[in-house]
Structure formats: structure tokens, C-alpha cells
């Protein structure tokens, strides 16, 4: 059985590019717990809060429940559920899972494969990360679910016929004249830019193209905040800052909160700005909550 292929083909709810990372997050969480205790089970009532936190942190802004993947991941052949009465899930409702004492764990064949090939766990995790989350979140997501992977295992893995365009970074940084579109940072060591990255607006994992209309040149800090939904782009190409972001330090106020309502820096004349469709996708699928009003000077 090809576990990498099965992982890549998880049946995810999807509509018009909407993100539904419920199953991948549960799967990653289960891999982390398997790594710590290969024989353990995950009782729904005991892990519900952990899964809620993961969905809040790494899922879309709309309210959701971990009971959905706990029940439905069974249909993908990588997960099993049993209750106090025996094998089988009682349903996808929170009350049913709690009342029945539902517990879940990786499917028996997958557990056996992971024991037989220690490298498989890292490869499965990489497929889940690569197909569902941007690279800027991979390391911290592994930490959040308790996965300990070798540095190479959190890198990019080719998971299908679609390949990244290696020219995108240079094209995007050139379009924005090698400065962060949010704050203007433009550091270099000699001729080499440092701390500047080409960010996808619509994530590559969700069919975001490798082109300038889907890219921003961002410093490392603002790239991470953009991918976490703290920052976004409004219809008038002004910076959005989520009301859910809280920071009381001078640094947080100056480098994040004060950005609210500012126009993007760039791109240079002749370069294409971020396309409306990609801006809209990011606002709906990544940006958290409502934006703050424009900062007063």
C-alpha cells in the first residue's frame, strides 16, 4: 500500500478554493502522538481542546469543530475510531463522541508500516505539510502537534506533477525593488538581500500560481504574520491588520498595528500588482476576523 499516495489523496471538503485543513491537522496530531507513544489511543474528550486550538490557529477564520475530522478521517483508511461499546464511530457530533467515550488512532496497517519503516512518518508528515500549508508555517506546526522531524523532513517535497517555478523569488523581489511591501525593510549583506522573501498571496498548496500577480516581497516577520492571517491586503491595496492581533510593546505597535490602512509599497511601475482574485482568497481563507481601522499618525 502506498501510504504517501493515500495521504496525498485525503478527501477534503472543498468549494471555490476554501480551505478545510481539519483532516490534515488531525492526521499530523496523530503522527505526533504516535511518535511519542506508538501504542496509545486518543480519547476524543481528552484531545478535543488541543484539536480546537490547532483549528483556531491554523484553520480558516470561520468557526469549526474537531468532531468532524475525528469521525470522517476513518473513510480515508488512515484512522480508526472505537467507543466503549466496540469498534466504529458513533457519528460526527460532539455530544455523541463524548458520550460514547470515542477514541481514535492511526489505522492498524499504517501503524505497522510506520513501525517497519521509521522514515515513513517523516515522509507522510511532509506530504501533509506541503499540500495544505505554506512553508513558513511548517516548523512551528510540527512543534504545535509534537512532531520531531529532521530539518530535511520539513523541507519541500515533490508530491505531484505540479512543480514550483524557481524564478518566482527573483521576479517578485525585483518587482518590489528588494524591499518589504509592508514596512520597507531592504537589508543586504553586500549585494545579497537578507531577510526578504517572496510570499504567495494565494497559497501554492491551494493552486496559487508562481507569478508576480500572486506574490509580495515581504520581510521574514511580515511574511510569517501574513501567512498566519494577522496581516492582509484590502481592495484598495492597503494593509489590513486583524483586530484579533494584540501587542502592547512599542515594537508590536510600530511594526504591526501601525501598518493598518497604509498603502502597499510597490510594485514598481510596469509590474503587475496583486490580482483581485488572490487578494480575495487570502482575505476569506487566511486573514483572521475583521480589520483594524486605519492607524492614526
PDB file of C-alpha atoms in Angstrom:
ATOM      1  CA  UNK A   1       0.000   0.000   0.000  1.00  0.00           C
ATOM      2  CA  UNK A   2       1.378   3.425  -0.952  1.00  0.00           C
ATOM      3  CA  UNK A   3       0.808   5.479   2.181  1.00  0.00           C
ATOM      4  CA  UNK A   4       2.214   8.650   0.628  1.00  0.00           C
ATOM      5  CA  UNK A   5      -0.284   8.448  -2.218  1.00  0.00           C
ATOM      6  CA  UNK A   6      -3.140   7.746   0.176  1.00  0.00           C
ATOM      7  CA  UNK A   7      -2.085  10.712   2.308  1.00  0.00           C
ATOM      8  CA  UNK A   8      -1.943  12.973  -0.737  1.00  0.00           C
ATOM      9  CA  UNK A   9      -5.469  11.914  -1.702  1.00  0.00           C
ATOM     10  CA  UNK A  10      -7.253  12.622   1.574  1.00  0.00           C
ATOM     11  CA  UNK A  11     -10.824  13.555   0.751  1.00  0.00           C
ATOM     12  CA  UNK A  12     -11.146  17.171   1.856  1.00  0.00           C
ATOM     13  CA  UNK A  13     -14.284  19.280   1.766  1.00  0.00           C
ATOM     14  CA  UNK A  14     -13.684  21.946  -0.832  1.00  0.00           C
ATOM     15  CA  UNK A  15     -15.648  24.652  -2.578  1.00  0.00           C
ATOM     16  CA  UNK A  16     -14.327  27.605  -4.566  1.00  0.00           C
ATOM     17  CA  UNK A  17     -10.843  27.249  -3.121  1.00  0.00           C
ATOM     18  CA  UNK A  18     -11.987  27.242   0.518  1.00  0.00           C
ATOM     19  CA  UNK A  19      -9.507  25.762   2.974  1.00  0.00           C
ATOM     20  CA  UNK A  20     -10.548  22.734   5.027  1.00  0.00           C
ATOM     21  CA  UNK A  21      -7.426  21.587   6.916  1.00  0.00           C
ATOM     22  CA  UNK A  22      -9.380  19.611   9.550  1.00  0.00           C
ATOM     23  CA  UNK A  23      -8.252  16.143   8.447  1.00  0.00           C
ATOM     24  CA  UNK A  24      -4.601  17.103   7.788  1.00  0.00           C
ATOM     25  CA  UNK A  25      -4.359  18.728  11.223  1.00  0.00           C
ATOM     26  CA  UNK A  26      -5.799  15.679  12.988  1.00  0.00           C
ATOM     27  CA  UNK A  27      -3.524  13.392  10.949  1.00  0.00           C
ATOM     28  CA  UNK A  28      -0.441  15.461  11.872  1.00  0.00           C
ATOM     29  CA  UNK A  29      -1.514  15.490  15.523  1.00  0.00           C
ATOM     30  CA  UNK A  30      -1.963  11.708  15.461  1.00  0.00           C
ATOM     31  CA  UNK A  31       1.504  11.250  13.924  1.00  0.00           C
ATOM     32  CA  UNK A  32       2.998  13.359  16.692  1.00  0.00           C
ATOM     33  CA  UNK A  33       1.261  11.303  19.379  1.00  0.00           C
ATOM     34  CA  UNK A  34       2.278   8.063  17.641  1.00  0.00           C
ATOM     35  CA  UNK A  35       5.886   9.238  17.700  1.00  0.00           C
ATOM     36  CA  UNK A  36       5.603   9.722  21.466  1.00  0.00           C
ATOM     37  CA  UNK A  37       3.536   6.598  22.228  1.00  0.00           C
ATOM     38  CA  UNK A  38       3.085   4.151  19.354  1.00  0.00           C
ATOM     39  CA  UNK A  39       0.501   2.089  21.239  1.00  0.00           C
ATOM     40  CA  UNK A  40      -1.618   4.901  22.641  1.00  0.00           C
ATOM     41  CA  UNK A  41      -5.149   5.956  21.715  1.00  0.00           C
ATOM     42  CA  UNK A  42      -6.553   9.459  21.527  1.00  0.00           C
ATOM     43  CA  UNK A  43      -9.738   9.767  23.556  1.00  0.00           C
ATOM     44  CA  UNK A  44     -11.852  12.473  21.962  1.00  0.00           C
ATOM     45  CA  UNK A  45     -12.760  14.170  25.238  1.00  0.00           C
ATOM     46  CA  UNK A  46      -9.063  14.362  26.171  1.00  0.00           C
ATOM     47  CA  UNK A  47      -7.761  15.807  22.898  1.00  0.00           C
ATOM     48  CA  UNK A  48     -10.733  17.966  21.893  1.00  0.00           C
ATOM     49  CA  UNK A  49      -9.224  21.169  23.293  1.00  0.00           C
ATOM     50  CA  UNK A  50      -5.865  20.520  21.591  1.00  0.00           C
ATOM     51  CA  UNK A  51      -7.594  19.997  18.253  1.00  0.00           C
ATOM     52  CA  UNK A  52      -9.732  23.121  18.727  1.00  0.00           C
ATOM     53  CA  UNK A  53      -6.584  25.167  19.314  1.00  0.00           C
ATOM     54  CA  UNK A  54      -4.980  23.779  16.152  1.00  0.00           C
ATOM     55  CA  UNK A  55      -8.054  24.606  14.078  1.00  0.00           C
ATOM     56  CA  UNK A  56      -8.197  28.112  15.542  1.00  0.00           C
ATOM     57  CA  UNK A  57      -4.505  28.705  14.904  1.00  0.00           C
ATOM     58  CA  UNK A  58      -4.088  27.070  11.501  1.00  0.00           C
ATOM     59  CA  UNK A  59      -7.598  26.791  10.080  1.00  0.00           C
ATOM     60  CA  UNK A  60      -9.805  29.369   8.353  1.00  0.00           C
ATOM     61  CA  UNK A  61     -11.422  32.114  10.415  1.00  0.00           C
ATOM     62  CA  UNK A  62     -14.929  30.599  10.382  1.00  0.00           C
ATOM     63  CA  UNK A  63     -15.955  28.544  13.420  1.00  0.00           C
ATOM     64  CA  UNK A  64     -15.397  24.820  13.145  1.00  0.00           C
ATOM     65  CA  UNK A  65     -15.275  21.686  15.296  1.00  0.00           C
ATOM     66  CA  UNK A  66     -12.718  18.876  15.680  1.00  0.00           C
ATOM     67  CA  UNK A  67     -15.514  16.297  15.797  1.00  0.00           C
ATOM     68  CA  UNK A  68     -15.779  16.464  12.003  1.00  0.00           C
ATOM     69  CA  UNK A  69     -12.299  15.063  11.184  1.00  0.00           C
ATOM     70  CA  UNK A  70     -12.361  12.694  14.163  1.00  0.00           C
ATOM     71  CA  UNK A  71     -15.295  10.887  12.547  1.00  0.00           C
ATOM     72  CA  UNK A  72     -14.674  11.412   8.831  1.00  0.00           C
ATOM     73  CA  UNK A  73     -10.944  10.640   8.647  1.00  0.00           C
ATOM     74  CA  UNK A  74     -11.913   6.967   9.028  1.00  0.00           C
ATOM     75  CA  UNK A  75     -13.183   6.959   5.432  1.00  0.00           C
ATOM     76  CA  UNK A  76      -9.653   7.676   4.139  1.00  0.00           C
ATOM     77  CA  UNK A  77      -8.262   4.426   5.515  1.00  0.00           C
ATOM     78  CA  UNK A  78      -5.645   6.035   7.772  1.00  0.00           C
ATOM     79  CA  UNK A  79      -7.633   6.322  11.012  1.00  0.00           C
ATOM     80  CA  UNK A  80      -9.886   4.176  13.180  1.00  0.00           C
ATOM     81  CA  UNK A  81     -12.386   5.030  15.904  1.00  0.00           C
ATOM     82  CA  UNK A  82     -13.815   2.866  18.651  1.00  0.00           C
ATOM     83  CA  UNK A  83     -16.117   3.540  21.584  1.00  0.00           C
ATOM     84  CA  UNK A  84     -16.795   1.949  24.941  1.00  0.00           C
ATOM     85  CA  UNK A  85     -19.180  -0.370  23.060  1.00  0.00           C
ATOM     86  CA  UNK A  86     -16.639  -1.524  20.462  1.00  0.00           C
ATOM     87  CA  UNK A  87     -15.277  -0.610  17.000  1.00  0.00           C
ATOM     88  CA  UNK A  88     -16.828   2.148  14.922  1.00  0.00           C
ATOM     89  CA  UNK A  89     -17.555   5.840  15.277  1.00  0.00           C
ATOM     90  CA  UNK A  90     -20.872   6.940  16.839  1.00  0.00           C
ATOM     91  CA  UNK A  91     -21.092   9.859  14.386  1.00  0.00           C
ATOM     92  CA  UNK A  92     -19.639  13.299  13.803  1.00  0.00           C
ATOM     93  CA  UNK A  93     -21.464  15.105  16.608  1.00  0.00           C
ATOM     94  CA  UNK A  94     -19.531  16.412  19.593  1.00  0.00           C
ATOM     95  CA  UNK A  95     -22.064  15.053  22.118  1.00  0.00           C
ATOM     96  CA  UNK A  96     -22.077  11.600  20.528  1.00  0.00           C
ATOM     97  CA  UNK A  97     -18.297  11.332  20.557  1.00  0.00           C
ATOM     98  CA  UNK A  98     -18.067  12.461  24.175  1.00  0.00           C
ATOM     99  CA  UNK A  99     -20.936  10.320  25.450  1.00  0.00           C
ATOM    100  CA  UNK A 100     -19.715   7.161  23.715  1.00  0.00           C
ATOM    101  CA  UNK A 101     -16.168   7.517  25.051  1.00  0.00           C
ATOM    102  CA  UNK A 102     -14.852   7.611  21.483  1.00  0.00           C
ATOM    103  CA  UNK A 103     -11.121   7.069  20.965  1.00  0.00           C
ATOM    104  CA  UNK A 104      -9.143   7.200  17.759  1.00  0.00           C
ATOM    105  CA  UNK A 105      -5.738   6.189  16.476  1.00  0.00           C
ATOM    106  CA  UNK A 106      -3.931   5.533  13.216  1.00  0.00           C
ATOM    107  CA  UNK A 107      -5.236   2.540  11.243  1.00  0.00           C
ATOM    108  CA  UNK A 108      -3.590  -0.809  12.110  1.00  0.00           C
ATOM    109  CA  UNK A 109      -1.901  -1.238   8.715  1.00  0.00           C
ATOM    110  CA  UNK A 110      -0.483   2.265   8.879  1.00  0.00           C
ATOM    111  CA  UNK A 111       0.809   1.725  12.414  1.00  0.00           C
ATOM    112  CA  UNK A 112       2.528  -1.460  11.248  1.00  0.00           C
ATOM    113  CA  UNK A 113       4.056   0.336   8.264  1.00  0.00           C
ATOM    114  CA  UNK A 114       5.362   3.150  10.481  1.00  0.00           C
ATOM    115  CA  UNK A 115       6.970   0.626  12.848  1.00  0.00           C
ATOM    116  CA  UNK A 116       8.520  -1.230   9.927  1.00  0.00           C
ATOM    117  CA  UNK A 117       9.913   1.867   8.218  1.00  0.00           C
ATOM    118  CA  UNK A 118      10.906   4.637  10.657  1.00  0.00           C
ATOM    119  CA  UNK A 119      11.437   7.106   7.791  1.00  0.00           C
ATOM    120  CA  UNK A 120       7.817   6.784   6.645  1.00  0.00           C
ATOM    121  CA  UNK A 121       6.449   9.004   9.418  1.00  0.00           C
ATOM    122  CA  UNK A 122       8.543  11.958   8.290  1.00  0.00           C
ATOM    123  CA  UNK A 123       7.619  11.446   4.644  1.00  0.00           C
ATOM    124  CA  UNK A 124       3.889  11.254   5.415  1.00  0.00           C
ATOM    125  CA  UNK A 125       4.158  14.401   7.527  1.00  0.00           C
ATOM    126  CA  UNK A 126       5.919  16.223   4.693  1.00  0.00           C
ATOM    127  CA  UNK A 127       3.137  15.377   2.256  1.00  0.00           C
ATOM    128  CA  UNK A 128       0.536  16.724   4.697  1.00  0.00           C
ATOM    129  CA  UNK A 129       2.501  19.900   5.281  1.00  0.00           C
ATOM    130  CA  UNK A 130       3.321  20.504   1.638  1.00  0.00           C
ATOM    131  CA  UNK A 131      -0.212  20.024   0.326  1.00  0.00           C
ATOM    132  CA  UNK A 132      -2.013  22.027   2.991  1.00  0.00           C
ATOM    133  CA  UNK A 133       0.202  24.755   4.471  1.00  0.00           C
ATOM    134  CA  UNK A 134       2.794  27.297   3.287  1.00  0.00           C
ATOM    135  CA  UNK A 135       6.468  26.532   4.036  1.00  0.00           C
ATOM    136  CA  UNK A 136       6.697  29.439   6.501  1.00  0.00           C
ATOM    137  CA  UNK A 137       4.402  27.529   8.903  1.00  0.00           C
ATOM    138  CA  UNK A 138       5.884  24.026   8.650  1.00  0.00           C
ATOM    139  CA  UNK A 139       8.382  24.154  11.520  1.00  0.00           C
ATOM    140  CA  UNK A 140       6.058  25.783  14.043  1.00  0.00           C
ATOM    141  CA  UNK A 141       3.188  23.475  13.048  1.00  0.00           C
ATOM    142  CA  UNK A 142       5.387  20.446  13.742  1.00  0.00           C
ATOM    143  CA  UNK A 143       6.148  21.906  17.162  1.00  0.00           C
ATOM    144  CA  UNK A 144       2.442  22.535  17.789  1.00  0.00           C
ATOM    145  CA  UNK A 145       1.495  18.891  17.134  1.00  0.00           C
ATOM    146  CA  UNK A 146       4.556  17.455  18.909  1.00  0.00           C
ATOM    147  CA  UNK A 147       6.280  16.122  15.788  1.00  0.00           C
ATOM    148  CA  UNK A 148      10.058  15.897  15.890  1.00  0.00           C
ATOM    149  CA  UNK A 149      11.349  15.779  12.330  1.00  0.00           C
ATOM    150  CA  UNK A 150      14.835  16.101  10.953  1.00  0.00           C
ATOM    151  CA  UNK A 151      15.449  19.504   9.305  1.00  0.00           C
ATOM    152  CA  UNK A 152      15.356  17.940   5.845  1.00  0.00           C
ATOM    153  CA  UNK A 153      11.968  16.402   6.634  1.00  0.00           C
ATOM    154  CA  UNK A 154      10.313  19.807   6.999  1.00  0.00           C
ATOM    155  CA  UNK A 155      11.540  20.909   3.585  1.00  0.00           C
ATOM    156  CA  UNK A 156       9.581  20.938   0.398  1.00  0.00           C
ATOM    157  CA  UNK A 157       8.654  17.557  -1.118  1.00  0.00           C
ATOM    158  CA  UNK A 158       7.512  16.986  -4.679  1.00  0.00           C
ATOM    159  CA  UNK A 159       4.041  15.445  -4.308  1.00  0.00           C
ATOM    160  CA  UNK A 160       2.689  15.516  -7.829  1.00  0.00           C
ATOM    161  CA  UNK A 161       3.139  16.743 -11.375  1.00  0.00           C
ATOM    162  CA  UNK A 162       2.863  20.425 -10.431  1.00  0.00           C
ATOM    163  CA  UNK A 163       6.296  21.956  -9.834  1.00  0.00           C
ATOM    164  CA  UNK A 164       7.279  25.290  -8.371  1.00  0.00           C
ATOM    165  CA  UNK A 165       8.809  27.956 -10.583  1.00  0.00           C
ATOM    166  CA  UNK A 166      12.214  28.724  -9.116  1.00  0.00           C
ATOM    167  CA  UNK A 167      12.211  32.104 -10.850  1.00  0.00           C
ATOM    168  CA  UNK A 168       9.365  33.446  -8.733  1.00  0.00           C
ATOM    169  CA  UNK A 169      11.528  34.749  -5.897  1.00  0.00           C
ATOM    170  CA  UNK A 170      13.719  36.816  -8.203  1.00  0.00           C
ATOM    171  CA  UNK A 171      10.737  38.116 -10.211  1.00  0.00           C
ATOM    172  CA  UNK A 172       8.793  39.174  -7.102  1.00  0.00           C
ATOM    173  CA  UNK A 173      11.744  40.754  -5.310  1.00  0.00           C
ATOM    174  CA  UNK A 174      12.623  42.665  -8.460  1.00  0.00           C
ATOM    175  CA  UNK A 175       9.025  43.863  -8.890  1.00  0.00           C
ATOM    176  CA  UNK A 176       9.069  45.258  -5.358  1.00  0.00           C
ATOM    177  CA  UNK A 177      12.606  46.640  -5.722  1.00  0.00           C
ATOM    178  CA  UNK A 178      14.013  44.399  -2.994  1.00  0.00           C
ATOM    179  CA  UNK A 179      12.077  45.928  -0.122  1.00  0.00           C
ATOM    180  CA  UNK A 180       9.249  44.672   2.072  1.00  0.00           C
ATOM    181  CA  UNK A 181       5.890  45.765   0.658  1.00  0.00           C
ATOM    182  CA  UNK A 182       4.598  46.311   4.203  1.00  0.00           C
ATOM    183  CA  UNK A 183       7.426  48.034   6.084  1.00  0.00           C
ATOM    184  CA  UNK A 184      10.077  48.947   3.519  1.00  0.00           C
ATOM    185  CA  UNK A 185      12.850  46.813   5.028  1.00  0.00           C
ATOM    186  CA  UNK A 186      15.603  46.333   2.420  1.00  0.00           C
ATOM    187  CA  UNK A 187      18.607  44.792   4.224  1.00  0.00           C
ATOM    188  CA  UNK A 188      21.566  43.305   2.369  1.00  0.00           C
ATOM    189  CA  UNK A 189      24.914  41.716   3.064  1.00  0.00           C
ATOM    190  CA  UNK A 190      26.973  43.104   0.223  1.00  0.00           C
ATOM    191  CA  UNK A 191      24.871  42.539  -2.906  1.00  0.00           C
ATOM    192  CA  UNK A 192      22.776  39.757  -1.347  1.00  0.00           C
ATOM    193  CA  UNK A 193      19.366  40.606   0.190  1.00  0.00           C
ATOM    194  CA  UNK A 194      18.813  39.089   3.653  1.00  0.00           C
ATOM    195  CA  UNK A 195      15.511  38.567   5.427  1.00  0.00           C
ATOM    196  CA  UNK A 196      13.452  39.213   2.285  1.00  0.00           C
ATOM    197  CA  UNK A 197      11.156  36.543   0.905  1.00  0.00           C
ATOM    198  CA  UNK A 198       8.668  36.039  -1.915  1.00  0.00           C
ATOM    199  CA  UNK A 199       5.299  35.353  -0.282  1.00  0.00           C
ATOM    200  CA  UNK A 200       2.414  33.676  -2.067  1.00  0.00           C
ATOM    201  CA  UNK A 201      -0.858  35.536  -1.531  1.00  0.00           C
ATOM    202  CA  UNK A 202      -2.989  32.568  -2.553  1.00  0.00           C
ATOM    203  CA  UNK A 203      -1.051  29.608  -1.137  1.00  0.00           C
ATOM    204  CA  UNK A 204       0.704  27.364  -3.630  1.00  0.00           C
ATOM    205  CA  UNK A 205      -0.952  24.365  -1.934  1.00  0.00           C
ATOM    206  CA  UNK A 206      -4.313  25.839  -2.962  1.00  0.00           C
ATOM    207  CA  UNK A 207      -3.476  26.413  -6.637  1.00  0.00           C
ATOM    208  CA  UNK A 208      -1.756  29.739  -6.117  1.00  0.00           C
ATOM    209  CA  UNK A 209       0.416  30.393  -9.183  1.00  0.00           C
ATOM    210  CA  UNK A 210       4.120  31.224  -9.088  1.00  0.00           C
ATOM    211  CA  UNK A 211       3.829  34.669 -10.646  1.00  0.00           C
ATOM    212  CA  UNK A 212       4.135  38.321  -9.702  1.00  0.00           C
ATOM    213  CA  UNK A 213       0.351  38.829  -9.540  1.00  0.00           C
ATOM    214  CA  UNK A 214       0.255  36.293  -6.701  1.00  0.00           C
ATOM    215  CA  UNK A 215       3.381  37.469  -4.909  1.00  0.00           C
ATOM    216  CA  UNK A 216       4.617  40.010  -2.407  1.00  0.00           C
ATOM    217  CA  UNK A 217       8.153  40.814  -1.341  1.00  0.00           C
ATOM    218  CA  UNK A 218       7.989  40.648   2.456  1.00  0.00           C
ATOM    219  CA  UNK A 219      10.500  40.643   5.283  1.00  0.00           C
ATOM    220  CA  UNK A 220      10.630  37.444   7.328  1.00  0.00           C
ATOM    221  CA  UNK A 221       8.479  38.878  10.141  1.00  0.00           C
ATOM    222  CA  UNK A 222       5.715  40.185   7.941  1.00  0.00           C
ATOM    223  CA  UNK A 223       5.741  37.048   5.766  1.00  0.00           C
ATOM    224  CA  UNK A 224       5.016  34.947   8.861  1.00  0.00           C
ATOM    225  CA  UNK A 225       2.285  37.334  10.037  1.00  0.00           C
ATOM    226  CA  UNK A 226       0.756  37.392   6.542  1.00  0.00           C
ATOM    227  CA  UNK A 227       0.618  33.584   6.402  1.00  0.00           C
ATOM    228  CA  UNK A 228      -0.852  33.461   9.932  1.00  0.00           C
ATOM    229  CA  UNK A 229      -3.682  35.841   8.998  1.00  0.00           C
ATOM    230  CA  UNK A 230      -2.537  38.749  11.155  1.00  0.00           C
ATOM    231  CA  UNK A 231      -1.931  40.867   8.048  1.00  0.00           C
ATOM    232  CA  UNK A 232      -3.820  41.076   4.774  1.00  0.00           C
ATOM    233  CA  UNK A 233      -4.453  43.264   1.725  1.00  0.00           C
ATOM    234  CA  UNK A 234      -7.591  45.326   1.211  1.00  0.00           C
ATOM    235  CA  UNK A 235      -9.398  46.021  -2.042  1.00  0.00           C
ATOM    236  CA  UNK A 236      -7.575  49.336  -2.373  1.00  0.00           C
ATOM    237  CA  UNK A 237      -4.171  47.651  -1.904  1.00  0.00           C
ATOM    238  CA  UNK A 238      -3.909  48.950   1.640  1.00  0.00           C
ATOM    239  CA  UNK A 239      -2.640  46.842   4.515  1.00  0.00           C
ATOM    240  CA  UNK A 240      -5.138  45.072   6.760  1.00  0.00           C
ATOM    241  CA  UNK A 241      -4.282  44.296  10.393  1.00  0.00           C
ATOM    242  CA  UNK A 242      -6.509  41.846  12.232  1.00  0.00           C
ATOM    243  CA  UNK A 243      -8.413  43.077  15.287  1.00  0.00           C
ATOM    244  CA  UNK A 244      -7.517  39.741  16.882  1.00  0.00           C
ATOM    245  CA  UNK A 245      -3.842  40.694  16.994  1.00  0.00           C
ATOM    246  CA  UNK A 246      -2.823  42.070  20.387  1.00  0.00           C
ATOM    247  CA  UNK A 247       0.557  43.618  21.118  1.00  0.00           C
ATOM    248  CA  UNK A 248       1.338  46.137  23.842  1.00  0.00           C
ATOM    249  CA  UNK A 249       5.045  46.660  23.238  1.00  0.00           C
ATOM    250  CA  UNK A 250       6.384  49.587  21.263  1.00  0.00           C
ATOM    251  CA  UNK A 251       7.771  47.095  18.743  1.00  0.00           C
ATOM    252  CA  UNK A 252       4.368  45.468  18.188  1.00  0.00           C
ATOM    253  CA  UNK A 253       2.678  48.831  17.793  1.00  0.00           C
ATOM    254  CA  UNK A 254       5.246  50.221  15.373  1.00  0.00           C
ATOM    255  CA  UNK A 255       5.843  47.127  13.250  1.00  0.00           C
ATOM    256  CA  UNK A 256       2.338  45.652  13.151  1.00  0.00           C
ATOM    257  CA  UNK A 257      -0.554  47.755  14.479  1.00  0.00           C
ATOM    258  CA  UNK A 258       0.695  50.975  12.870  1.00  0.00           C
ATOM    259  CA  UNK A 259       0.573  49.304   9.449  1.00  0.00           C
ATOM    260  CA  UNK A 260      -3.241  49.354   9.409  1.00  0.00           C
ATOM    261  CA  UNK A 261      -4.502  51.320   6.417  1.00  0.00           C
ATOM    262  CA  UNK A 262      -1.102  52.042   4.909  1.00  0.00           C
ATOM    263  CA  UNK A 263      -0.734  51.564   1.142  1.00  0.00           C
ATOM    264  CA  UNK A 264       1.471  48.733  -0.082  1.00  0.00           C
ATOM    265  CA  UNK A 265       4.966  49.760  -1.122  1.00  0.00           C
ATOM    266  CA  UNK A 266       5.184  48.731  -4.767  1.00  0.00           C
ATOM    267  CA  UNK A 267       5.225  47.128  -7.135  1.00  0.00           C
ATOM    268  CA  UNK A 268       7.313  49.361  -9.360  1.00  0.00           C
ATOM    269  CA  UNK A 269       5.711  50.907 -12.479  1.00  0.00           C
ATOM    270  CA  UNK A 270       5.188  48.309 -15.177  1.00  0.00           C
ATOM    271  CA  UNK A 271       4.956  45.371 -12.747  1.00  0.00           C
ATOM    272  CA  UNK A 272       1.567  43.790 -12.134  1.00  0.00           C
ATOM    273  CA  UNK A 273       0.038  44.320  -8.662  1.00  0.00           C
ATOM    274  CA  UNK A 274      -1.559  41.506  -6.685  1.00  0.00           C
ATOM    275  CA  UNK A 275      -4.621  40.224  -8.571  1.00  0.00           C
ATOM    276  CA  UNK A 276      -8.028  40.828  -7.006  1.00  0.00           C
ATOM    277  CA  UNK A 277      -8.894  37.118  -7.025  1.00  0.00           C
ATOM    278  CA  UNK A 278      -5.796  36.249  -4.968  1.00  0.00           C
ATOM    279  CA  UNK A 279      -6.400  39.126  -2.524  1.00  0.00           C
ATOM    280  CA  UNK A 280      -9.972  37.946  -2.025  1.00  0.00           C
ATOM    281  CA  UNK A 281      -8.862  34.342  -1.432  1.00  0.00           C
ATOM    282  CA  UNK A 282      -6.375  35.387   1.248  1.00  0.00           C
ATOM    283  CA  UNK A 283      -8.918  37.625   2.986  1.00  0.00           C
ATOM    284  CA  UNK A 284     -11.538  34.856   3.063  1.00  0.00           C
ATOM    285  CA  UNK A 285      -9.297  31.877   3.815  1.00  0.00           C
ATOM    286  CA  UNK A 286      -6.346  33.176   5.843  1.00  0.00           C
ATOM    287  CA  UNK A 287      -6.985  36.625   7.338  1.00  0.00           C
ATOM    288  CA  UNK A 288      -8.447  36.415  10.837  1.00  0.00           C
ATOM    289  CA  UNK A 289     -11.583  38.339  11.715  1.00  0.00           C
ATOM    290  CA  UNK A 290     -12.232  41.988  10.973  1.00  0.00           C
ATOM    291  CA  UNK A 291      -9.506  44.537  10.171  1.00  0.00           C
ATOM    292  CA  UNK A 292      -8.481  47.326  12.500  1.00  0.00           C
ATOM    293  CA  UNK A 293      -9.318  50.893  11.451  1.00  0.00           C
ATOM    294  CA  UNK A 294      -6.514  52.805   9.775  1.00  0.00           C
ATOM    295  CA  UNK A 295      -3.822  53.813  12.247  1.00  0.00           C
ATOM    296  CA  UNK A 296      -3.699  57.489  13.196  1.00  0.00           C
ATOM    297  CA  UNK A 297      -0.383  59.263  12.855  1.00  0.00           C
TER     298      UNK A 297
END
